[in-house]
Each structure stands twice: as structure tokens, then as C-alpha cells.
mmCIF file of C-alpha atoms in Angstrom:
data_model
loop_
_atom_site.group_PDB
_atom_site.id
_atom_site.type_symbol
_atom_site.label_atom_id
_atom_site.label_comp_id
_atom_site.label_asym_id
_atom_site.label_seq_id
_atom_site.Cartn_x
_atom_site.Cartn_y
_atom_site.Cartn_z
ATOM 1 C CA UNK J 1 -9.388 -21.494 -8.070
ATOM 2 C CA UNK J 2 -9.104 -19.082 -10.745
ATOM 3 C CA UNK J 3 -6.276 -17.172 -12.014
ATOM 4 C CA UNK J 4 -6.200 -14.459 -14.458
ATOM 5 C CA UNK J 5 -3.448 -12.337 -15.817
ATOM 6 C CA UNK J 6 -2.529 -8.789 -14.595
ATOM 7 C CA UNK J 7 -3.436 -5.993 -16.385
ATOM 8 C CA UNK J 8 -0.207 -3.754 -16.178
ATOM 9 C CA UNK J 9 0.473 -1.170 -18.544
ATOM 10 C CA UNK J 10 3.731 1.467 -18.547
ATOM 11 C CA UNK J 11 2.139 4.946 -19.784
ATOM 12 C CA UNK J 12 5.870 6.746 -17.790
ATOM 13 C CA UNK J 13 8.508 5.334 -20.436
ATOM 14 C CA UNK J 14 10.574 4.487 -17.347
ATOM 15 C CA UNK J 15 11.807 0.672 -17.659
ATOM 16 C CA UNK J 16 11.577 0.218 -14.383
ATOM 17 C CA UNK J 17 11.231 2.288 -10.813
ATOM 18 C CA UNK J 18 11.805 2.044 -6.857
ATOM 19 C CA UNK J 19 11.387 3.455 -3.841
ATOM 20 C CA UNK J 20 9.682 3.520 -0.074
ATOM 21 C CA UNK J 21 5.844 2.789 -0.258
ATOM 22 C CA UNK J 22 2.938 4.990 0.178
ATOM 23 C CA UNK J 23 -0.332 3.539 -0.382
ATOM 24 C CA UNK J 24 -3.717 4.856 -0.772
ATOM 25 C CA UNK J 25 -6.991 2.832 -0.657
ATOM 26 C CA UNK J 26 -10.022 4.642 -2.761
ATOM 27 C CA UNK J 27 -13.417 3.913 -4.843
ATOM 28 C CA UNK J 28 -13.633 5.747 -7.713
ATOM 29 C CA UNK J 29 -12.464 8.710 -6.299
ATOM 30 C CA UNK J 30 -8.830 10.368 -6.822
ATOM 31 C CA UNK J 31 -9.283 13.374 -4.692
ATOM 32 C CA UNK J 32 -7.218 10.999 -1.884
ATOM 33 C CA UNK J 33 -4.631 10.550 -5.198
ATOM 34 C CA UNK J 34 -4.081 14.043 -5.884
ATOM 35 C CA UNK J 35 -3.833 15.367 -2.122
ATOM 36 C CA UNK J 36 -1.360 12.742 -1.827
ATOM 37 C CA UNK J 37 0.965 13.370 -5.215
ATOM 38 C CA UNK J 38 0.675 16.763 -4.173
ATOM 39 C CA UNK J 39 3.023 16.525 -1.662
ATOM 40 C CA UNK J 40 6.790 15.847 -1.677
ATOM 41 C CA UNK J 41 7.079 12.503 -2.844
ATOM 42 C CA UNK J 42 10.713 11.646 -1.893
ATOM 43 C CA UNK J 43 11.709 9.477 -4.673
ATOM 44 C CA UNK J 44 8.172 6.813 -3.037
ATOM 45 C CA UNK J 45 6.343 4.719 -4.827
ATOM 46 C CA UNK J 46 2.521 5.154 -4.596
ATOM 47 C CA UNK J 47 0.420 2.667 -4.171
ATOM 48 C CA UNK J 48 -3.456 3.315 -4.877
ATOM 49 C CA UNK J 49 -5.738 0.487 -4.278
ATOM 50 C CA UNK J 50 -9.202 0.615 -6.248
ATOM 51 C CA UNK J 51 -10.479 -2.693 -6.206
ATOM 52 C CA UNK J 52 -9.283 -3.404 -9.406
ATOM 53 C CA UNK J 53 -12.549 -1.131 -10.556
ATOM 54 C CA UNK J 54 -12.124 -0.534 -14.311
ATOM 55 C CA UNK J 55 -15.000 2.154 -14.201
ATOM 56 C CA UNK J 56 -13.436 5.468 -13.381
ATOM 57 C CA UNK J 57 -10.136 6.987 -14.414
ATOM 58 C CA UNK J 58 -7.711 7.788 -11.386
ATOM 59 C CA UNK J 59 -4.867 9.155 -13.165
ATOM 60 C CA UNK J 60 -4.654 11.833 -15.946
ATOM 61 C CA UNK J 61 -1.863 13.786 -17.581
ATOM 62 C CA UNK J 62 -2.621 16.583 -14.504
ATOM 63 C CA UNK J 63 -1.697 14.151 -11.589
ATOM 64 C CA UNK J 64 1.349 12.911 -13.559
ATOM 65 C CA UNK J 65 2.811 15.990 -13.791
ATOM 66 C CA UNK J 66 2.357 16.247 -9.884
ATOM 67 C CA UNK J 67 3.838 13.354 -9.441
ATOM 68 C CA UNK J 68 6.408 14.213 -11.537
ATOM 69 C CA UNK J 69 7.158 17.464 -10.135
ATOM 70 C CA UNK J 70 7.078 16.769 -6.801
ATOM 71 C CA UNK J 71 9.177 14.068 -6.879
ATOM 72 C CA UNK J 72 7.607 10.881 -6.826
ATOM 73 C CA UNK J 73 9.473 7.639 -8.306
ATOM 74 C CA UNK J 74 6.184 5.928 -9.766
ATOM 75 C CA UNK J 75 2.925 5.538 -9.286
ATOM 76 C CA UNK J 76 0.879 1.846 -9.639
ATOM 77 C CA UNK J 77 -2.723 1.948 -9.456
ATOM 78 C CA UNK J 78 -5.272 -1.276 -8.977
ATOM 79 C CA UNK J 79 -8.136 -0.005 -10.295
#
């Protein structure tokens, strides 16, 4: 068995966040992302699942600023 440590970084400032789950699965794609942020988040929590792929950036200043103004509580990505 082998265990490593997460990988978790804060780029929001918030200390912490919570809310009802939505979760999106992807591959190095965000289109699924942004369709989803762009909609009224509801104080949520979105999951995205990547695979844990390091290869391909998923969130930018653009879709925080959705997320932001639509409502959203946080966003945590695997990927």
C-alpha cells in the first residue's frame, strides 16, 4: 500500500467553505466546468473530478469570477 500526501492549495483566501455538492467528472477538459459555474450556484460546492491529472489547467481567473458571481460557495478540483 502506498500513501501519499494531498496536494491542496487555497488560491480563494476563504479559510474555509460549505455547502450542497455538485460534482463534475472530466479529462482535461473544463468546458463541463464552465457550463456548470455558469449557472446559479446556490451557495454549492463543486466538485470536479480529473483523475488527479496534473497536465491541463481547469480553473483560471475567468471561471472564478463565474463562480464567484453566480454564487457558488467553493470550488475543489482533483486534477
Amino acid at each position: 500500500m502506498r500513501v501519499t500526501e494531498p496536494l491542496f492549495r487555497d488560491y480563494g483566501g476563504a479559510g474555509s467553505f460549505c455547502g450542497p455538492i455538485a460534482t463534475v467528472r472530466v479529462f482535461e477538459d473544463n468546458v463541463l466546468v464552465r457550463e456548470t459555474l455558469e449557472t446559479e450556484g446556490r451557495r454549492r460546492v463543486l466538485i470536479v473530478d480529473d483523475g488527479g491529472s496534473p497536465r491541463c489547467a481547469l480553473m483560471g481567473e475567468w471561471l472564478a469570477r463565474f463562480a464567484y458571481e453566480n454564487g457558488w460557495a467553493g470550488v475543489v478540483i482533483n486534477g
